[in-house]
PDB file of C-alpha atoms in Angstrom:
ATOM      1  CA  UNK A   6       7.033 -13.569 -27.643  1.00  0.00           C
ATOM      2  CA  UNK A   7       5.643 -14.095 -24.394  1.00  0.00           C
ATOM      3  CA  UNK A   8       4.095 -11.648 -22.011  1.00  0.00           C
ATOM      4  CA  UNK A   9       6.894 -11.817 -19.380  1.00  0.00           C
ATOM      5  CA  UNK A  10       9.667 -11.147 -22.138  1.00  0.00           C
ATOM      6  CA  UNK A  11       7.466  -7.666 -23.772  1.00  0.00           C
ATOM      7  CA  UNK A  12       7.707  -6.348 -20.228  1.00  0.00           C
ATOM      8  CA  UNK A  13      11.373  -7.131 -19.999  1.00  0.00           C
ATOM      9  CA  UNK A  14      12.252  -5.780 -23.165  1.00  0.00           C
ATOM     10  CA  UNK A  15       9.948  -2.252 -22.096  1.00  0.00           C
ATOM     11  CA  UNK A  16      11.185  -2.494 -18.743  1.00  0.00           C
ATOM     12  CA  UNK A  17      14.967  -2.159 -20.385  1.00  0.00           C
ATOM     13  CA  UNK A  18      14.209   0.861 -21.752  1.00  0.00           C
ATOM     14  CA  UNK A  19      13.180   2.400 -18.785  1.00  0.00           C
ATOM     15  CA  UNK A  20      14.986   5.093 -16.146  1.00  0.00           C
ATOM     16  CA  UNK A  21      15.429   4.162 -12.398  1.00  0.00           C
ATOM     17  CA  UNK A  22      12.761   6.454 -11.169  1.00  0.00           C
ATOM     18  CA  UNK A  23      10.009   4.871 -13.252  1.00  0.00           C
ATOM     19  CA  UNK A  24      11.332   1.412 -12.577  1.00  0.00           C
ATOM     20  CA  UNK A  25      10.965   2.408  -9.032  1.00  0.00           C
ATOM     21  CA  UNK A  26       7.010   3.348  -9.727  1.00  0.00           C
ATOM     22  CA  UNK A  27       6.728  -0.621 -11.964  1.00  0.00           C
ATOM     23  CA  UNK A  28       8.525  -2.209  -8.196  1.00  0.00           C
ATOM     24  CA  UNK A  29       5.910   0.001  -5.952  1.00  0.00           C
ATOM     25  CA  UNK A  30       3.273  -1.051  -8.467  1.00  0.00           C
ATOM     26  CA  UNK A  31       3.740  -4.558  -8.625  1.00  0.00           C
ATOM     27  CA  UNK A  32       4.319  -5.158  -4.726  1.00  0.00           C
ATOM     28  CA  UNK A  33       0.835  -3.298  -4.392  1.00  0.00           C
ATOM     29  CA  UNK A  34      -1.005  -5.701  -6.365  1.00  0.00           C
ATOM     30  CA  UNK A  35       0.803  -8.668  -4.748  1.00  0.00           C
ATOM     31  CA  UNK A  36      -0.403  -7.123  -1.595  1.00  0.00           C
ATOM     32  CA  UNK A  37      -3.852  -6.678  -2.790  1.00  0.00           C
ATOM     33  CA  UNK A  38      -3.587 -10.677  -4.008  1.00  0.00           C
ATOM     34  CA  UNK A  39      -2.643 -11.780  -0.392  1.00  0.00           C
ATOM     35  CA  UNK A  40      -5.306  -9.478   0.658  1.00  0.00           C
ATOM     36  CA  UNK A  41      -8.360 -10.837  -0.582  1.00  0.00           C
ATOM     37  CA  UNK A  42      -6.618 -14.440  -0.764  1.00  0.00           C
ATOM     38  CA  UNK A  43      -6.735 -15.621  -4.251  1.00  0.00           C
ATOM     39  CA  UNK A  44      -6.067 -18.853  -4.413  1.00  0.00           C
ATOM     40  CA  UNK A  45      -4.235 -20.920  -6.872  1.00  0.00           C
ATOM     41  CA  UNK A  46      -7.084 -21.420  -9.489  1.00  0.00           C
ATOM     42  CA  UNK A  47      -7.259 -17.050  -9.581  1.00  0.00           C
ATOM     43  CA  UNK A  48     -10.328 -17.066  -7.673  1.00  0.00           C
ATOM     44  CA  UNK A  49     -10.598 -14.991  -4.516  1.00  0.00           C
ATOM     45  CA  UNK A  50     -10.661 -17.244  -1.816  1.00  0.00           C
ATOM     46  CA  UNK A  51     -12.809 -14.820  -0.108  1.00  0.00           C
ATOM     47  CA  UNK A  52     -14.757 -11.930   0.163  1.00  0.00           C
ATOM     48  CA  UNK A  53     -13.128  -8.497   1.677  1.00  0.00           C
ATOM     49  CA  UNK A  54     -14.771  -7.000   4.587  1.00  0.00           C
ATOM     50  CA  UNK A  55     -14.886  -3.290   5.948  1.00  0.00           C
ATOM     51  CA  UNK A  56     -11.992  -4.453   8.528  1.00  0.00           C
ATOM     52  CA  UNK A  57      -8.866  -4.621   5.265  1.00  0.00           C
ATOM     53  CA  UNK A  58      -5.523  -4.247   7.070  1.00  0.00           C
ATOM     54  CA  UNK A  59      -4.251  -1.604   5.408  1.00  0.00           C
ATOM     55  CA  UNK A  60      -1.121  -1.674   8.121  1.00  0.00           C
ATOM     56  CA  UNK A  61       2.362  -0.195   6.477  1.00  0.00           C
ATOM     57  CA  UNK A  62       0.169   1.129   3.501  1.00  0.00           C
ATOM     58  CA  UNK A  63       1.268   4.111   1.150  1.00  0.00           C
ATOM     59  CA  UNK A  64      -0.524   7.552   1.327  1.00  0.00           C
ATOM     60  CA  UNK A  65      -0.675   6.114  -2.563  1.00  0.00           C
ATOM     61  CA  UNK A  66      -1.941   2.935  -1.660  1.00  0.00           C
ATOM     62  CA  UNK A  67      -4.870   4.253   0.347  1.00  0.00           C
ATOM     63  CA  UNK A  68      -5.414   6.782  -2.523  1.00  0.00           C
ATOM     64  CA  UNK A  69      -7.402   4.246  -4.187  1.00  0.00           C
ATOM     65  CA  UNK A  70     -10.053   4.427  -1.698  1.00  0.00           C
ATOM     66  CA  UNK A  71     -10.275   8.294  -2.416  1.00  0.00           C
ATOM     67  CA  UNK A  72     -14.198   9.541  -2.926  1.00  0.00           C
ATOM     68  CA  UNK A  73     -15.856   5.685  -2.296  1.00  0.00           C
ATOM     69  CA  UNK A  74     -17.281   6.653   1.082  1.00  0.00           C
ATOM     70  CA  UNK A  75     -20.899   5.310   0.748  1.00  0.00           C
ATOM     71  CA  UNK A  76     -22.926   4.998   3.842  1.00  0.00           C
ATOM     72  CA  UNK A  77     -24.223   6.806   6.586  1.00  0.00           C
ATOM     73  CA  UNK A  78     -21.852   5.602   9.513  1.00  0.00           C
ATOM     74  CA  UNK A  79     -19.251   8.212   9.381  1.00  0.00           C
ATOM     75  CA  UNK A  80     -18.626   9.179  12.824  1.00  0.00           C
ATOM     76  CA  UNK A  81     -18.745   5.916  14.075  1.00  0.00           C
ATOM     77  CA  UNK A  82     -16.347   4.825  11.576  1.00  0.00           C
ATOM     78  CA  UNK A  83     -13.990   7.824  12.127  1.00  0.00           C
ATOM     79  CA  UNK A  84     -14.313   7.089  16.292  1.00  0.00           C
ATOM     80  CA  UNK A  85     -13.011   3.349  15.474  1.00  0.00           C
ATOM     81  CA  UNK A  86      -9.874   4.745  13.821  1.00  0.00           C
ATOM     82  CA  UNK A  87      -9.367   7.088  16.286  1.00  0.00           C
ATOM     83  CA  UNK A  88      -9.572   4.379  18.969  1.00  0.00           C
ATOM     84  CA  UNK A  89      -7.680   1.700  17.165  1.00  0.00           C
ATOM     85  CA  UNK A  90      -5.142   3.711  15.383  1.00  0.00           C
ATOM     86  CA  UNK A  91      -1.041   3.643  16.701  1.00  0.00           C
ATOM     87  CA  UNK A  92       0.456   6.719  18.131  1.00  0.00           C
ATOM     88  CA  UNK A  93       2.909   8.301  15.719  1.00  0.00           C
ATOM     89  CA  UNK A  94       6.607   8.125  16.848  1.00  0.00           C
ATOM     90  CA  UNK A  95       9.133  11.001  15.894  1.00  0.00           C
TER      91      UNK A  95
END
């Protein structure tokens, strides 16, 4: 049995809410692909830098970035997003 029919046959088991959680999980790791560009051959086509567009994230999405500040740049980091950042709209 292949990989792709073992999820199948788990995902059939499965409720609509945690389906939902499998669809947000696998559209954030096709972002992440896109992201750092692999290319066809599964290699990252390159590098990430500090500026990752992290537009039309999820407060779960960013979540992975929780407690990896390293560096001593802080306030200038925290003045760029407050500079660069869109106003909200209610």
């Amino acid at each position: 049995m292949t990989i792709k029919e073992q999820i199948t046959q788990e995902l059939d088991k499965l409720s609509e809410p945690l389906l939902q959680e499998i669809l947000d999980f696998i559209q954030f790791l096709q972002a992440k692909r896109q992201e750092v560009g692999i290319s066809s051959d599964k290699q990252p086509a390159q590098t990430p830098t500090p500026e990752h567009n992290l537009t039309g994230s999820t407060a779960q999405d960013l979540l992975e970035f929780a407690g990896s500040w390293e560096g001593s740049d802080i306030r200038e980091c925290l003045q760029l997003v407050h500079e660069s950042r869109m106003p909200l709209e209610f």
